[in-house]
PDB file of C-alpha atoms in Angstrom:
ATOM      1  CA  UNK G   1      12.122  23.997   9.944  1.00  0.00           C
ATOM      2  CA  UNK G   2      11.194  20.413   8.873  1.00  0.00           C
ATOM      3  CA  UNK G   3       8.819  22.062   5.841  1.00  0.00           C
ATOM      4  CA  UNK G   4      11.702  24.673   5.201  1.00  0.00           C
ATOM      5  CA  UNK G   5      14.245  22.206   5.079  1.00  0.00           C
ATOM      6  CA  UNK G   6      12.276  19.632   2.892  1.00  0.00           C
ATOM      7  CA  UNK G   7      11.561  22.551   0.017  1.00  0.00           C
ATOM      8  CA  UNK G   8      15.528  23.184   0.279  1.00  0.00           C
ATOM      9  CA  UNK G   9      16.123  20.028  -1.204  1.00  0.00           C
ATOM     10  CA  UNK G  10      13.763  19.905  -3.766  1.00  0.00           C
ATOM     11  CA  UNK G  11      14.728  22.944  -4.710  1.00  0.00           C
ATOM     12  CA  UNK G  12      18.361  21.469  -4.973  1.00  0.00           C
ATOM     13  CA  UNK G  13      19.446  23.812  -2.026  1.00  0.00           C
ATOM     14  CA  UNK G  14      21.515  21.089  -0.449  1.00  0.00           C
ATOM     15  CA  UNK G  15      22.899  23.670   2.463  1.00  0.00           C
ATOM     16  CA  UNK G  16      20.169  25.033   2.980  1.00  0.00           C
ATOM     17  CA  UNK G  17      17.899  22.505   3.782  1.00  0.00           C
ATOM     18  CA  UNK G  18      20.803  20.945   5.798  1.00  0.00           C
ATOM     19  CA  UNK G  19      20.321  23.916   7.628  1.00  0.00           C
ATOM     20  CA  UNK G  20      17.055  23.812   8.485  1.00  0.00           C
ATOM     21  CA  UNK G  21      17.124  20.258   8.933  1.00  0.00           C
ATOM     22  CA  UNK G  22      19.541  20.681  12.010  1.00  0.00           C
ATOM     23  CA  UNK G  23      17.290  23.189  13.454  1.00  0.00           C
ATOM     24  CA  UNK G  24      14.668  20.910  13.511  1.00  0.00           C
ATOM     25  CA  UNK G  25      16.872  18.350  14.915  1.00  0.00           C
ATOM     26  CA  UNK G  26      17.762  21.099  17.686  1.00  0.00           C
ATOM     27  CA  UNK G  27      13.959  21.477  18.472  1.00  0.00           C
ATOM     28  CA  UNK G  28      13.046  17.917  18.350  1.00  0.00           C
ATOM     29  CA  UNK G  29      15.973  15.731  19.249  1.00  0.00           C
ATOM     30  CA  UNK G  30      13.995  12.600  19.523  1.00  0.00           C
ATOM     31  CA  UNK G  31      11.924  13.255  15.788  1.00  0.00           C
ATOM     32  CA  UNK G  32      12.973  10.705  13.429  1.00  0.00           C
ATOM     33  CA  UNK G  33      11.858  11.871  10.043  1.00  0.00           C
ATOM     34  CA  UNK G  34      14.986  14.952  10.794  1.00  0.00           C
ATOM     35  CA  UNK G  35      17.312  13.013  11.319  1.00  0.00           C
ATOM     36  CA  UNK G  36      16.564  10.845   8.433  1.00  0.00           C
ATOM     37  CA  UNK G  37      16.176  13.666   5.613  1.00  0.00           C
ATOM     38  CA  UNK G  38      19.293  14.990   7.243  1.00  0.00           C
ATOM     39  CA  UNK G  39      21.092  11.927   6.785  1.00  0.00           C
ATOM     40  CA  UNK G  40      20.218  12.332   3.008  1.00  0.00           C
ATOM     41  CA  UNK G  41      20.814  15.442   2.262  1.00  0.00           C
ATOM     42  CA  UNK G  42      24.042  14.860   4.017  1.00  0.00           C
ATOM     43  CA  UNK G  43      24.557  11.856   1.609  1.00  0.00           C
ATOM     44  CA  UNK G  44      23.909  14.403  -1.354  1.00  0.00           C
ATOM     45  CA  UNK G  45      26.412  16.312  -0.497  1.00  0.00           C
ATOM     46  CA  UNK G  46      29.155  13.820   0.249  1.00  0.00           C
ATOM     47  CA  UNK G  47      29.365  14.067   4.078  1.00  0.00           C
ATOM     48  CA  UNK G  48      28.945  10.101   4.003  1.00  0.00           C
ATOM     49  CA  UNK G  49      29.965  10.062   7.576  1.00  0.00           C
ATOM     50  CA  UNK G  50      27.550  12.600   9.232  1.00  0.00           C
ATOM     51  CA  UNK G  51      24.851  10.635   6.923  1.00  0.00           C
ATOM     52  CA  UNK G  52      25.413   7.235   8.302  1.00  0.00           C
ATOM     53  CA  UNK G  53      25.413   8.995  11.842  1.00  0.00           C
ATOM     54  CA  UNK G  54      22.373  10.235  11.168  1.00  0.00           C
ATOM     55  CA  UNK G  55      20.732   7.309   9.536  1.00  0.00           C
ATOM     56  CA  UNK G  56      21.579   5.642  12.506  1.00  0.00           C
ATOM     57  CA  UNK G  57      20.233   8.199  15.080  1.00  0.00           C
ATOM     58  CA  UNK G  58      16.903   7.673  12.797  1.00  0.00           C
ATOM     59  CA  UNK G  59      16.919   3.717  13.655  1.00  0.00           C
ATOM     60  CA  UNK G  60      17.266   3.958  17.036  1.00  0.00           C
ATOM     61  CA  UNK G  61      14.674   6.528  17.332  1.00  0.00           C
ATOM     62  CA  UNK G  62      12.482   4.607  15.134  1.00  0.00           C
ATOM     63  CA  UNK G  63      13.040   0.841  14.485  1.00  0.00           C
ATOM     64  CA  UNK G  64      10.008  -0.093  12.573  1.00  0.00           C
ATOM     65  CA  UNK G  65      10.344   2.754   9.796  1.00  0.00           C
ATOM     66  CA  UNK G  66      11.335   0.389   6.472  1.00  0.00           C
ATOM     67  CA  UNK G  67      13.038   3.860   5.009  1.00  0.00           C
ATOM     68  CA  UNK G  68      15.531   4.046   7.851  1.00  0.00           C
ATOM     69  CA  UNK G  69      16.688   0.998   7.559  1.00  0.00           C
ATOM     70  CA  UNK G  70      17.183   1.157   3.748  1.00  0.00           C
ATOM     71  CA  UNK G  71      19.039   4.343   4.064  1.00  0.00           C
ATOM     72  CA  UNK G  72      21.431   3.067   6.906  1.00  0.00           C
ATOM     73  CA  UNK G  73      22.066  -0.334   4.592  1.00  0.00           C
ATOM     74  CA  UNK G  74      22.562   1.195   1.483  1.00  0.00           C
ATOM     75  CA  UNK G  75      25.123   3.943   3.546  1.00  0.00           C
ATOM     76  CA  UNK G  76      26.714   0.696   5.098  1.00  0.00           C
ATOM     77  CA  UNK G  77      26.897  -0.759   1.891  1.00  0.00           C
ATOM     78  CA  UNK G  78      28.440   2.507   0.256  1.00  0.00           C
ATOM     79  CA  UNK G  79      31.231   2.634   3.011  1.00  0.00           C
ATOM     80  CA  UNK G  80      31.895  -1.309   2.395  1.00  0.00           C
ATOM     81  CA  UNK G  81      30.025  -2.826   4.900  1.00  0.00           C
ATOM     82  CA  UNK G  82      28.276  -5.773   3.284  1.00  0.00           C
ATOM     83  CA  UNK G  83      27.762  -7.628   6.008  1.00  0.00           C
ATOM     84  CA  UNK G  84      26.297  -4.524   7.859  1.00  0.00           C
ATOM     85  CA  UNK G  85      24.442  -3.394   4.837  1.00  0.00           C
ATOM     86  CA  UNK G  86      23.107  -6.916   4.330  1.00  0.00           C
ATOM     87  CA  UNK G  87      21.352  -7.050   7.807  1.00  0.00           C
ATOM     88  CA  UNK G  88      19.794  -3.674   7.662  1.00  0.00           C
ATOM     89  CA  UNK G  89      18.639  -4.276   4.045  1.00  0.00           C
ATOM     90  CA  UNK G  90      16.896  -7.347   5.351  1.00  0.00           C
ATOM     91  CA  UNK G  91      15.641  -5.603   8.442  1.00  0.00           C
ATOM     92  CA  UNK G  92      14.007  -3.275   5.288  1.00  0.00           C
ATOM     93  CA  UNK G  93      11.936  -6.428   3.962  1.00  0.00           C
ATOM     94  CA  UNK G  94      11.191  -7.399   7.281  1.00  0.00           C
ATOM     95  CA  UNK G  95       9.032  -4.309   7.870  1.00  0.00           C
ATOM     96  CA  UNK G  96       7.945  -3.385   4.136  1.00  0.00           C
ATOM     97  CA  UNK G  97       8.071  -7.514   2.296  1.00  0.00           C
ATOM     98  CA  UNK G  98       7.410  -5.637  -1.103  1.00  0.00           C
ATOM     99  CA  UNK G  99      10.009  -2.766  -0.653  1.00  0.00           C
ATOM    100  CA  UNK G 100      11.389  -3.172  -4.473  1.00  0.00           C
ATOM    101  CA  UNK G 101      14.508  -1.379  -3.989  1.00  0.00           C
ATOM    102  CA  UNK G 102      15.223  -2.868  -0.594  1.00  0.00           C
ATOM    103  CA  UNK G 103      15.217  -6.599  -2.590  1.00  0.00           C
ATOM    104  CA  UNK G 104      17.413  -4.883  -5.364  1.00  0.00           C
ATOM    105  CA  UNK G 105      20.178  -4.048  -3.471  1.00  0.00           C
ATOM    106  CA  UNK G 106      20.100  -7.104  -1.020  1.00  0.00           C
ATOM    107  CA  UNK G 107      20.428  -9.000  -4.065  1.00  0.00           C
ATOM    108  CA  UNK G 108      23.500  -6.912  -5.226  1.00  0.00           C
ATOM    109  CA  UNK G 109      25.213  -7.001  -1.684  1.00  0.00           C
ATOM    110  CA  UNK G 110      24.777 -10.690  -1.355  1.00  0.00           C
ATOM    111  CA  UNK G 111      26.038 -11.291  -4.913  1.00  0.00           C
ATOM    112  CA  UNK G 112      28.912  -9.339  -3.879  1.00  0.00           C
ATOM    113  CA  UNK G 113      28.908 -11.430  -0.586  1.00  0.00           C
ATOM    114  CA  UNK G 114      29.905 -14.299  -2.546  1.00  0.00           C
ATOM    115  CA  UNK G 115      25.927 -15.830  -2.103  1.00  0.00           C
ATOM    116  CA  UNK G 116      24.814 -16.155  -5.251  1.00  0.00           C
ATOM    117  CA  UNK G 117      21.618 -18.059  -4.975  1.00  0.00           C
ATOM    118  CA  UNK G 118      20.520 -15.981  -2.205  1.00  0.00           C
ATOM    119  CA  UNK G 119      20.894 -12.936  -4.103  1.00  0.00           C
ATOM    120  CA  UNK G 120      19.408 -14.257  -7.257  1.00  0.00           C
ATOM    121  CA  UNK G 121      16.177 -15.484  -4.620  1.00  0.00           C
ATOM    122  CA  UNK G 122      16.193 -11.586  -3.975  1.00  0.00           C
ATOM    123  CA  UNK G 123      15.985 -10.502  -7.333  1.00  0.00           C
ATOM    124  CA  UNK G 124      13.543 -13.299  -8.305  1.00  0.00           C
ATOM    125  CA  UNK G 125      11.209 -11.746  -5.203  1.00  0.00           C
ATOM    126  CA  UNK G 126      12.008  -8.175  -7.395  1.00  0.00           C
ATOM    127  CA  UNK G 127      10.448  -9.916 -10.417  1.00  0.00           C
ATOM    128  CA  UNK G 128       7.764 -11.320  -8.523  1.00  0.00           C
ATOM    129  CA  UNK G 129       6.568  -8.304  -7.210  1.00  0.00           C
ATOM    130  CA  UNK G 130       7.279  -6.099 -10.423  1.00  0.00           C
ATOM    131  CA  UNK G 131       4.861  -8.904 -12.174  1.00  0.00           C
ATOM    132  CA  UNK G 132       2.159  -8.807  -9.241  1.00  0.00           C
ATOM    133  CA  UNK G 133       2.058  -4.803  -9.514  1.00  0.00           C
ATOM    134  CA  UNK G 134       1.765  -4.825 -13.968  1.00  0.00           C
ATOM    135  CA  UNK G 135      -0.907  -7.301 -12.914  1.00  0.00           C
ATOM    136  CA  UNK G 136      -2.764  -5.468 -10.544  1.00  0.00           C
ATOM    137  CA  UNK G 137      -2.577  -2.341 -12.548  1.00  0.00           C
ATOM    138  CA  UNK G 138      -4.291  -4.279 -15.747  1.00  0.00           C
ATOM    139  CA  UNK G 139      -6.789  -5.600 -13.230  1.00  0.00           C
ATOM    140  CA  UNK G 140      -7.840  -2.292 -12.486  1.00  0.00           C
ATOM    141  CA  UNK G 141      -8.104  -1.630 -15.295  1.00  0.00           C
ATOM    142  CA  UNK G 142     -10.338  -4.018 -16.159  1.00  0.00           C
ATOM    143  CA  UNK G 143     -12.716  -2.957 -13.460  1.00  0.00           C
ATOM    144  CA  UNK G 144     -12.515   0.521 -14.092  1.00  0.00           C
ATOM    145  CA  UNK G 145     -13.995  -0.089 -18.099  1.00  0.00           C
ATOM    146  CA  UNK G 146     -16.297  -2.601 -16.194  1.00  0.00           C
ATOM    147  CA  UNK G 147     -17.718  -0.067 -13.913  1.00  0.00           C
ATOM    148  CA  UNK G 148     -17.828   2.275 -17.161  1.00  0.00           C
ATOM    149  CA  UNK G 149     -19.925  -0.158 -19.149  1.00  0.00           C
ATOM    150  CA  UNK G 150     -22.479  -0.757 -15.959  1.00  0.00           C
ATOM    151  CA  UNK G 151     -22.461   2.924 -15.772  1.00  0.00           C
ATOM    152  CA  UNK G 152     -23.675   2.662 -19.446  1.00  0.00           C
ATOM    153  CA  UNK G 153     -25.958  -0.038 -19.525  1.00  0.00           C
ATOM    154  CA  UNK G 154     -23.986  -2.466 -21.376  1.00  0.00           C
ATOM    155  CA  UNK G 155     -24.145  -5.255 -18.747  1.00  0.00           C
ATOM    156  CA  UNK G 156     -23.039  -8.257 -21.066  1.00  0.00           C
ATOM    157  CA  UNK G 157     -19.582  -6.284 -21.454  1.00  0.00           C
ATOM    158  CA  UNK G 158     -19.221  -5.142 -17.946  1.00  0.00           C
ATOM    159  CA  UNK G 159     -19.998  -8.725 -16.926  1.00  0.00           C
ATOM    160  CA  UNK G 160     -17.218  -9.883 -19.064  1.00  0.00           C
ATOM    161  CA  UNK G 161     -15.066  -7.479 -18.132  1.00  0.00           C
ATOM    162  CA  UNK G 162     -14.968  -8.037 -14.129  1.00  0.00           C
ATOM    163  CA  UNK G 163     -15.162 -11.756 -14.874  1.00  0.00           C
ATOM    164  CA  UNK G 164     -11.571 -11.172 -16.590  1.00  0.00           C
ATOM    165  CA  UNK G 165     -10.414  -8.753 -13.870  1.00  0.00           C
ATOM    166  CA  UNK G 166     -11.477 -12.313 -11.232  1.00  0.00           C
ATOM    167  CA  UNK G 167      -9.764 -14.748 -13.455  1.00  0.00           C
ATOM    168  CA  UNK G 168      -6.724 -12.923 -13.345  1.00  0.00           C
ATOM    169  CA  UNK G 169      -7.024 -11.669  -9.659  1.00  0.00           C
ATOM    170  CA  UNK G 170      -9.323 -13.633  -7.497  1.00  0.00           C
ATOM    171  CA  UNK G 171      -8.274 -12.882  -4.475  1.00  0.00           C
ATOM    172  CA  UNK G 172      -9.268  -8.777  -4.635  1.00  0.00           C
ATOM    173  CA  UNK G 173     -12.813  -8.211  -3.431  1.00  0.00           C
ATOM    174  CA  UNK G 174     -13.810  -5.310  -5.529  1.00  0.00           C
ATOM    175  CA  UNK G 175     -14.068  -7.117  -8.518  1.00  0.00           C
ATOM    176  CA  UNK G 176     -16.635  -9.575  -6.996  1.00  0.00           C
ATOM    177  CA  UNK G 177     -18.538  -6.260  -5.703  1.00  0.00           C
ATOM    178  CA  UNK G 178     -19.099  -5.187  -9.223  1.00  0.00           C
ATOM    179  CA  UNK G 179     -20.172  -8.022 -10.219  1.00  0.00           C
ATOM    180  CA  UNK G 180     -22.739  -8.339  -8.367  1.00  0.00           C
ATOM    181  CA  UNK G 181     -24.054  -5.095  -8.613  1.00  0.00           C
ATOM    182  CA  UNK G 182     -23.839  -6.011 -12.535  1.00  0.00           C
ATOM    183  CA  UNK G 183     -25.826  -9.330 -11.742  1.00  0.00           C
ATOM    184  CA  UNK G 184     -28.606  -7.578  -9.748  1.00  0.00           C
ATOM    185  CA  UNK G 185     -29.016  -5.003 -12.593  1.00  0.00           C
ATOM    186  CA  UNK G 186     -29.527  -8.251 -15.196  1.00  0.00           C
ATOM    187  CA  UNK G 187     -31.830  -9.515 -11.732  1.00  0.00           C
ATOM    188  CA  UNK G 188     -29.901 -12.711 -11.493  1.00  0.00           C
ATOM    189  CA  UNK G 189     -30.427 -12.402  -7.634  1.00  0.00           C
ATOM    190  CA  UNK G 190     -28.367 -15.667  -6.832  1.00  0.00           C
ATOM    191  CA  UNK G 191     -25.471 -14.761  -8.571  1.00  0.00           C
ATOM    192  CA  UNK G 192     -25.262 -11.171  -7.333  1.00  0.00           C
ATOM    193  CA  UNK G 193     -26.212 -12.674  -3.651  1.00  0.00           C
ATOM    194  CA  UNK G 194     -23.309 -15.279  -4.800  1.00  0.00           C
ATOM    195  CA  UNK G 195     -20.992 -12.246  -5.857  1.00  0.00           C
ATOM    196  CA  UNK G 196     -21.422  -9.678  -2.696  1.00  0.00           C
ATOM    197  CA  UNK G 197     -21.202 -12.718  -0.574  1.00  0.00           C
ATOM    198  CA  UNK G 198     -17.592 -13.283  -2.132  1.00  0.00           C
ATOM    199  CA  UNK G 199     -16.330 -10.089  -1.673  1.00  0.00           C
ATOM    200  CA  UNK G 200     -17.639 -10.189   1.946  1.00  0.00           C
ATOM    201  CA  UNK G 201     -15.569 -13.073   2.364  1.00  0.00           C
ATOM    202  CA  UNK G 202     -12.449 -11.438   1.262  1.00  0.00           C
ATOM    203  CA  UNK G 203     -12.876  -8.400   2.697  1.00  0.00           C
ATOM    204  CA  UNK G 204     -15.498  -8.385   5.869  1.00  0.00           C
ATOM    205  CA  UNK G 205     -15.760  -4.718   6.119  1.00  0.00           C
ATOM    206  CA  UNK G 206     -17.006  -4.362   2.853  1.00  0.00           C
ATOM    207  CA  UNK G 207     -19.840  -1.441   3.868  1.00  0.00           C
ATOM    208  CA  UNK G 208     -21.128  -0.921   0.119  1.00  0.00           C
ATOM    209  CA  UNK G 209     -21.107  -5.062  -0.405  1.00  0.00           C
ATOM    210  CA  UNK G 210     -22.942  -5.338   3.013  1.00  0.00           C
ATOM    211  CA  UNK G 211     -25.318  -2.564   1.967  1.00  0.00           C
ATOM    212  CA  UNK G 212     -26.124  -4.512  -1.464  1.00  0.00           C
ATOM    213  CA  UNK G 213     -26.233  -7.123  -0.150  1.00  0.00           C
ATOM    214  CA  UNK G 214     -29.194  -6.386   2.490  1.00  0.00           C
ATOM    215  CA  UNK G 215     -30.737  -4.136  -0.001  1.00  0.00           C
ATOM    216  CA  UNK G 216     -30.758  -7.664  -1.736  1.00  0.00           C
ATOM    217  CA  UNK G 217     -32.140  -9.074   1.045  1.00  0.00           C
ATOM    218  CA  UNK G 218     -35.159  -6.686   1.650  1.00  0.00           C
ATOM    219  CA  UNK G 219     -36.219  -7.161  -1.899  1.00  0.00           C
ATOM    220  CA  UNK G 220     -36.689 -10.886  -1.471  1.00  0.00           C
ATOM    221  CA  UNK G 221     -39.051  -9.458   1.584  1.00  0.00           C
ATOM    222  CA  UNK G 222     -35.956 -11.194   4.438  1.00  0.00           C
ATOM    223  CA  UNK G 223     -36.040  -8.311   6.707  1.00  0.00           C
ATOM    224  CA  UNK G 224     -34.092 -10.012   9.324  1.00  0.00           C
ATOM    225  CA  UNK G 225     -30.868 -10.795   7.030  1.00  0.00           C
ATOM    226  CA  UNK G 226     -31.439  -7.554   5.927  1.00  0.00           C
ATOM    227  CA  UNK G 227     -30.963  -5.482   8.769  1.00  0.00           C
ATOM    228  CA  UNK G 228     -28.443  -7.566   9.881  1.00  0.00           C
ATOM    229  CA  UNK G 229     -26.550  -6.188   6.726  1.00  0.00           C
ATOM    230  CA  UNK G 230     -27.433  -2.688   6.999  1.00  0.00           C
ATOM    231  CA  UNK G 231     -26.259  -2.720  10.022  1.00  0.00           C
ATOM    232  CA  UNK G 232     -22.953  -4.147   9.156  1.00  0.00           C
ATOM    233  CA  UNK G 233     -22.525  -1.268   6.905  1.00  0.00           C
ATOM    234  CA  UNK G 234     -23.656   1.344   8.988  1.00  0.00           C
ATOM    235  CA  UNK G 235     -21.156  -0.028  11.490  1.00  0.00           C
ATOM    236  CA  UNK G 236     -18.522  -0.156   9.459  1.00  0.00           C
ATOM    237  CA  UNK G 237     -19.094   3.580   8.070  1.00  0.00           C
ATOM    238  CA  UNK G 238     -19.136   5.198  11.159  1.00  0.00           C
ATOM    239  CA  UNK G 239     -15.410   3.445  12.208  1.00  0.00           C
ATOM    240  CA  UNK G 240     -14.059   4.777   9.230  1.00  0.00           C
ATOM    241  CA  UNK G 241     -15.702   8.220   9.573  1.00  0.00           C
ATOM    242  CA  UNK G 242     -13.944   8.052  12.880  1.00  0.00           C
ATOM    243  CA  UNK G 243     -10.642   7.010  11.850  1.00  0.00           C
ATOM    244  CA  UNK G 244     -10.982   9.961   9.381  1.00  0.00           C
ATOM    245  CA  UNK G 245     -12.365  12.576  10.731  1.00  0.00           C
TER     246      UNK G 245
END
């Protein structure tokens, strides 16, 4: 009924899917994700009061879900609740710190609060994070016409290209990956050793960094840092293969 009920309302078939969303509720009283599409699809169709019940029922069944919380605050906040809307908005960031819309609407019920320079210090965290993401999405960009050129040959460009994709993002360990894969192909061994070593730092479970970087090892005939790597990787592999599969 869940399914049913969640192709009603993309399909714009608000009754329907409330329908089948109470059926589900029926079967599964204590299911949060129910009562929450419930709630909005009770929202979309006016019933503002069986929403916010069921937005509520959704909380209480499941506190640490950022989406319930946003739903009950912005139904608190459409009833004229402020101050109601302003602590489950905030509850919101708590759980999800880069929830966009979450900071949005804080920032318009605090404004309306009478708070001004705590709802602009919402809005300025909405610019912060609408900067970090166009940021991030250029630096992948960057790396993925980096890997392009290594794929390619052209190892001058691809080195300038993850060098960029560092400078403007340091702190993200793929970058430093390539570029030591780039700086073992050009067999600059102590930069690549420099680069994997990097990325291991940022990111310890690297398993293709720890790989390199004990294939690196081997070359230079260091079987004992070697394996040690290898095995790093091959530990690392099989938790994820287990997490997945």
């Amino acid at each position: 009924y869940f399914e049913l009920g969640l192709v009603r309302g993309q399909l714009g078939d608000l009754s329907g899917a409330i329908w089948a969303f109470r059926q589900s509720v029926r079967l599964h009283p204590n299911f949060e994700l129910p009562h929450l599409m419930l709630g909005v699809s009770l929202r979309r169709l006016g019933n503002h009061d069986g929403a916010l019940a069921e937005f509520r029922r959704s909380v209480e069944l499941n506190p640490k879900d950022p989406e319930a919380h946003y739903n009950l605050g912005m139904e608190l906040k459409s009833g004229g609740d402020v101050a109601g809307a302003v602590a489950a908005l905030r509850k919101a960031i708590e759980l999800k710190p880069d929830f966009e819309k979450a900071h949005y609407n804080l920032g318009i019920a605090l404004r309306s609060q009478g708070q001004p320079a705590a709802a602009q210090k919402e809005l300025s965290e909405l610019k912060a994070l609408h900067d970090s993401r166009a940021r991030l999405a250029q630096v992948k960009l960057l790396t993925l016409q980096g890997v392009d050129a290594l794929k390619q040959q052209k190892l001058d460009s691809a080195l300038a290209l993850f060098n960029q994709a560092i400078e403007q993002s340091p702190e993200l360990p793929t970058s430093h990956y390539y570029l030591g894969l780039t700086w073992q192909r050009k067999h600059e061994s102590a930069r690549a050793k420099a680069a994997f070593e990097k990325a291991l730092d940022l990111k310890p479970d690297y398993a293709q960094a720890h790989a390199s970087l004990g294939l690196l090892y081997w070359n230079q005939n260091d079987q004992t840092h070697a394996i040690e790597h290898f095995r790093q990787a091959v530990i690392v592999f099989g938790q994820f293969r287990q997490h997945f599969f």
